[in-house]
PDB file of C-alpha atoms in Angstrom:
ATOM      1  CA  UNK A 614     108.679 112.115 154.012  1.00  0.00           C
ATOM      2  CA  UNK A 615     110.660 113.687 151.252  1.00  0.00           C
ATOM      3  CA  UNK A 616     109.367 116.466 149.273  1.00  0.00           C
ATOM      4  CA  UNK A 617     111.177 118.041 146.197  1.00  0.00           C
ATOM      5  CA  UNK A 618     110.516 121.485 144.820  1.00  0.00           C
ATOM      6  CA  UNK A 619     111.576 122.240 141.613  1.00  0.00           C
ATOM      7  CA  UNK A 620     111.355 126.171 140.182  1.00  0.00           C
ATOM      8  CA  UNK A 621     113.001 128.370 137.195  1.00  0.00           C
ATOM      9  CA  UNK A 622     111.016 126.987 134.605  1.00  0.00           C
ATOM     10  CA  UNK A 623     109.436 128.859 131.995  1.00  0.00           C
ATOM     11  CA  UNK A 624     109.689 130.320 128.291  1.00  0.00           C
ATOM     12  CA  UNK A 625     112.400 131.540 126.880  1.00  0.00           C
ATOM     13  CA  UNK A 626     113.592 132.179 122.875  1.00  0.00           C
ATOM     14  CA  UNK A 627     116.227 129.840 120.997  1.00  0.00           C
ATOM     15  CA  UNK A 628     119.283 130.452 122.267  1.00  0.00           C
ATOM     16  CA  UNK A 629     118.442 132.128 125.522  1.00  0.00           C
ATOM     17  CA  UNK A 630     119.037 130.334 129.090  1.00  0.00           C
ATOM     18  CA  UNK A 631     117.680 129.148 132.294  1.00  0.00           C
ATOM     19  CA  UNK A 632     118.798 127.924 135.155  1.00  0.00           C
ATOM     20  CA  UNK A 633     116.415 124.695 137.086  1.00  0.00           C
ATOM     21  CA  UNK A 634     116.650 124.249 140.874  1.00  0.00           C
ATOM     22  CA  UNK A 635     115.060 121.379 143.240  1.00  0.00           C
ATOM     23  CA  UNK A 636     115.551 121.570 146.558  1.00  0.00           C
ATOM     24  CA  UNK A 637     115.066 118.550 148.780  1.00  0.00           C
ATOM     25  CA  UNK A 638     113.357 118.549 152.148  1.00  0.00           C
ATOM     26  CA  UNK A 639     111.898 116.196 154.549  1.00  0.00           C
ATOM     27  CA  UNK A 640     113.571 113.102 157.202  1.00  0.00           C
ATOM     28  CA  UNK A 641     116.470 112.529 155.193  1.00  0.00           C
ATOM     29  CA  UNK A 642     119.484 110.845 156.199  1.00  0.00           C
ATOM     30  CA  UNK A 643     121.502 111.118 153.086  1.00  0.00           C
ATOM     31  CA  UNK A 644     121.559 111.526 149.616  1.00  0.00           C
ATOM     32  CA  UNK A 645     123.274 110.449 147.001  1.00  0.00           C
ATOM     33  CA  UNK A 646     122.984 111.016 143.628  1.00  0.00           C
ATOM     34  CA  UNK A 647     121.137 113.860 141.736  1.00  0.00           C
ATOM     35  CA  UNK A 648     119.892 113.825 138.807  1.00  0.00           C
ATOM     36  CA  UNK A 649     117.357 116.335 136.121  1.00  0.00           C
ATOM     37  CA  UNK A 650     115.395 114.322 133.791  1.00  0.00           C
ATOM     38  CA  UNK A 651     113.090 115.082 131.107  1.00  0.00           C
ATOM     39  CA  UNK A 652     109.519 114.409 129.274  1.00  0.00           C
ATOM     40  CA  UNK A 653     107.770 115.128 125.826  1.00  0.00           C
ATOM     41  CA  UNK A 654     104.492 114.236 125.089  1.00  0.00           C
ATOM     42  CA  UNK A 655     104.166 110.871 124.024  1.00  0.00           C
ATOM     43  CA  UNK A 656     107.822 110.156 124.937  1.00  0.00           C
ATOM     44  CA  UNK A 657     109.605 107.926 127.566  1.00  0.00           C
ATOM     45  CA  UNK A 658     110.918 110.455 130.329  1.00  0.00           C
ATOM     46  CA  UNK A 659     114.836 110.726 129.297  1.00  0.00           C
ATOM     47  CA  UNK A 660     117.853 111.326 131.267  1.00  0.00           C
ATOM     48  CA  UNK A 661     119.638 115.183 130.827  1.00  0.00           C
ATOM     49  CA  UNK A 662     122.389 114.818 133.055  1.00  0.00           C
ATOM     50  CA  UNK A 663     123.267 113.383 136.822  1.00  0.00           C
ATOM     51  CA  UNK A 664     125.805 114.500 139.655  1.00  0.00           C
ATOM     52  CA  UNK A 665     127.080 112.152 142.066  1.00  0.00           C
ATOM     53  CA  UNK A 666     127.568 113.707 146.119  1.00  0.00           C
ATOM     54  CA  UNK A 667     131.256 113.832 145.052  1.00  0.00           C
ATOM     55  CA  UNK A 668     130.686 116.202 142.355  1.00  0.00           C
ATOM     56  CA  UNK A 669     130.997 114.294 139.204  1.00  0.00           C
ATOM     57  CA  UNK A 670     128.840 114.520 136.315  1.00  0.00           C
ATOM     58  CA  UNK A 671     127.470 113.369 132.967  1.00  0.00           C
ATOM     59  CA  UNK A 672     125.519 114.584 130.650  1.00  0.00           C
ATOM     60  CA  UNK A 673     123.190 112.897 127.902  1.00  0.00           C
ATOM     61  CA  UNK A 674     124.818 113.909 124.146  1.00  0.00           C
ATOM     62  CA  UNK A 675     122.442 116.391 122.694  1.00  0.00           C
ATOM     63  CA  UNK A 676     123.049 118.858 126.264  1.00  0.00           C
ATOM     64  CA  UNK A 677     127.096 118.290 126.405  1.00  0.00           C
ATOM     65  CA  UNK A 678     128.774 121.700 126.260  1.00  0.00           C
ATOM     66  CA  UNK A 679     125.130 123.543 126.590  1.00  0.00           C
ATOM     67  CA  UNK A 680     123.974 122.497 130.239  1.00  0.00           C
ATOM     68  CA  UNK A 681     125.591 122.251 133.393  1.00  0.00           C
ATOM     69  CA  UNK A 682     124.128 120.498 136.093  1.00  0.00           C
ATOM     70  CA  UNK A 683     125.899 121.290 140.129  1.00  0.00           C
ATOM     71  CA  UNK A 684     124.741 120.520 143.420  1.00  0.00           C
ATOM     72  CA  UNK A 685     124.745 122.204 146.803  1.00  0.00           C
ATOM     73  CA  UNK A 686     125.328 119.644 149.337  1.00  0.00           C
ATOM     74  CA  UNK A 687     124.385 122.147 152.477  1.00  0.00           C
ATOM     75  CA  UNK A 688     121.172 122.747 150.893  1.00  0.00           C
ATOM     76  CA  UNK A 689     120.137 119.619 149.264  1.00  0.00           C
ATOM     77  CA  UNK A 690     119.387 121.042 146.067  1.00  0.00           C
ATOM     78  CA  UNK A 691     120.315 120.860 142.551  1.00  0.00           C
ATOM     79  CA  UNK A 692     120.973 123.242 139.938  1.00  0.00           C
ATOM     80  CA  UNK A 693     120.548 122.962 135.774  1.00  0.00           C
ATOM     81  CA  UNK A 694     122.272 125.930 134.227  1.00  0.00           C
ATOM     82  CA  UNK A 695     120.903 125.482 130.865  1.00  0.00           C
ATOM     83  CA  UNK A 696     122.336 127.551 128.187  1.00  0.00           C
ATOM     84  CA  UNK A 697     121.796 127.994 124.235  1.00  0.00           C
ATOM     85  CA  UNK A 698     118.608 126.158 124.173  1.00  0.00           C
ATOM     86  CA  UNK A 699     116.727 124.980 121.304  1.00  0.00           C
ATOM     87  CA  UNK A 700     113.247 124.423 120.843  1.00  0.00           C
ATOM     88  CA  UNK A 701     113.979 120.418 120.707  1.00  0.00           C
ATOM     89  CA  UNK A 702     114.771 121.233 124.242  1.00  0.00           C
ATOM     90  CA  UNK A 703     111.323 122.155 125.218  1.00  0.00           C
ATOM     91  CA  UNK A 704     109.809 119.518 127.754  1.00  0.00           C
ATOM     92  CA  UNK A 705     108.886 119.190 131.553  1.00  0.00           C
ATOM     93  CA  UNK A 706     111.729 118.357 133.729  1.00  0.00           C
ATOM     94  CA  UNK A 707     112.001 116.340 136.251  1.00  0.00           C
ATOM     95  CA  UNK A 708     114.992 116.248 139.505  1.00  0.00           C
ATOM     96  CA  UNK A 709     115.498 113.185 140.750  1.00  0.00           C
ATOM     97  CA  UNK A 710     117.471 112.488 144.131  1.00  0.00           C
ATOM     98  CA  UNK A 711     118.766 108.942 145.524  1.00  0.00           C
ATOM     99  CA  UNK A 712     118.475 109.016 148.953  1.00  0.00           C
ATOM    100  CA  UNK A 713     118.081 107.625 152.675  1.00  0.00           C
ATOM    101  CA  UNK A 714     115.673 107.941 154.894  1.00  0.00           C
ATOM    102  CA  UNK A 715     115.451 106.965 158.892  1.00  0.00           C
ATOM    103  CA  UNK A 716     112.241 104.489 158.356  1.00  0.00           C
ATOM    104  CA  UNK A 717     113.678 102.794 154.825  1.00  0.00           C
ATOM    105  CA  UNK A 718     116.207 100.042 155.063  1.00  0.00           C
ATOM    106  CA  UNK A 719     117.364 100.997 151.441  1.00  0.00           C
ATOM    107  CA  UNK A 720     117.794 103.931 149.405  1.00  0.00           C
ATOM    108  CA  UNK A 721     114.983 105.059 147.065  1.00  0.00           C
ATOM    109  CA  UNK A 722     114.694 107.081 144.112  1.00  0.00           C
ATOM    110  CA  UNK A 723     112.513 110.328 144.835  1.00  0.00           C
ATOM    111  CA  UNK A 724     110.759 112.600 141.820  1.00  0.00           C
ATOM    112  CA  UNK A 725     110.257 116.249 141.880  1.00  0.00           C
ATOM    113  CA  UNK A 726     106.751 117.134 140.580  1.00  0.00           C
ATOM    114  CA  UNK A 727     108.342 118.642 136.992  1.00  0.00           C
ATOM    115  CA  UNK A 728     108.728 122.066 135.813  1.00  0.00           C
ATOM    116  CA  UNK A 729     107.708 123.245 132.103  1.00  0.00           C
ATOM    117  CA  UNK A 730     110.541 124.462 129.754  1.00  0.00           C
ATOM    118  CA  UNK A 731     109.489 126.252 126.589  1.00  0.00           C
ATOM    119  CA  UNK A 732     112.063 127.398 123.925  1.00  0.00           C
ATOM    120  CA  UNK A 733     110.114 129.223 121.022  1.00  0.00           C
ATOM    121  CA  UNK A 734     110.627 132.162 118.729  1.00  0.00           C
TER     122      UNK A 734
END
């Protein structure tokens, strides 16, 4: 019913950049807010930043000032510009949308599928 594709993962060398996107598809009424999480192994999948539909944002503390997360209400899709990363910033990430569908009677919390990010010399 909803499907979200993540892509721009990949490798990259300390201090380089990247830029995430996840586009949603699929019966969806509305959504609400966006959100890029992300995973280690052996870790708890952690929050990076989230975007409400009315544009504002917050960011976990180690990616203030380095990441900017945006959204593109037209397309469904959200964007992770992620700039001077560090190799404590390699993980999988995850988008996560808040939306409504015709057949719920409440919104639900959709995953994308997760997208590798590498940073290493």
């Amino acid at each position: 019913q909803v499907r979200l594709v993540e892509s721009g993962g990949g490798a990259v060398q300390p201090g380089g950049s990247l830029r995430l996107s996840c586009a949603a598809s699929g019966s969806i009424y509305s959504i609400g807010a966006m959100g890029w999480y992300r995973q280690t192994p052996g870790k708890e999948r952690e929050l990076v930043a989230t975007i409400t539909n009315g544009g504002s944002a917050d960011y976990a503390h180690f990616v203030e000032g380095r990441f900017t997360i945006s959204r593109d209400n037209a397309k469904n899709t959200v964007y992770l510009q992620m700039n001077s990363l560090r190799p404590e910033d390699t993980a999988v990430y995850y988008c996560k949308i808040r939306a409504f569908i015709p057949t719920n009677i409440d919104w639900d919390d959709y995953w994308g599928q997760g997208t590798q990010v590498t940073v290493s010399s």
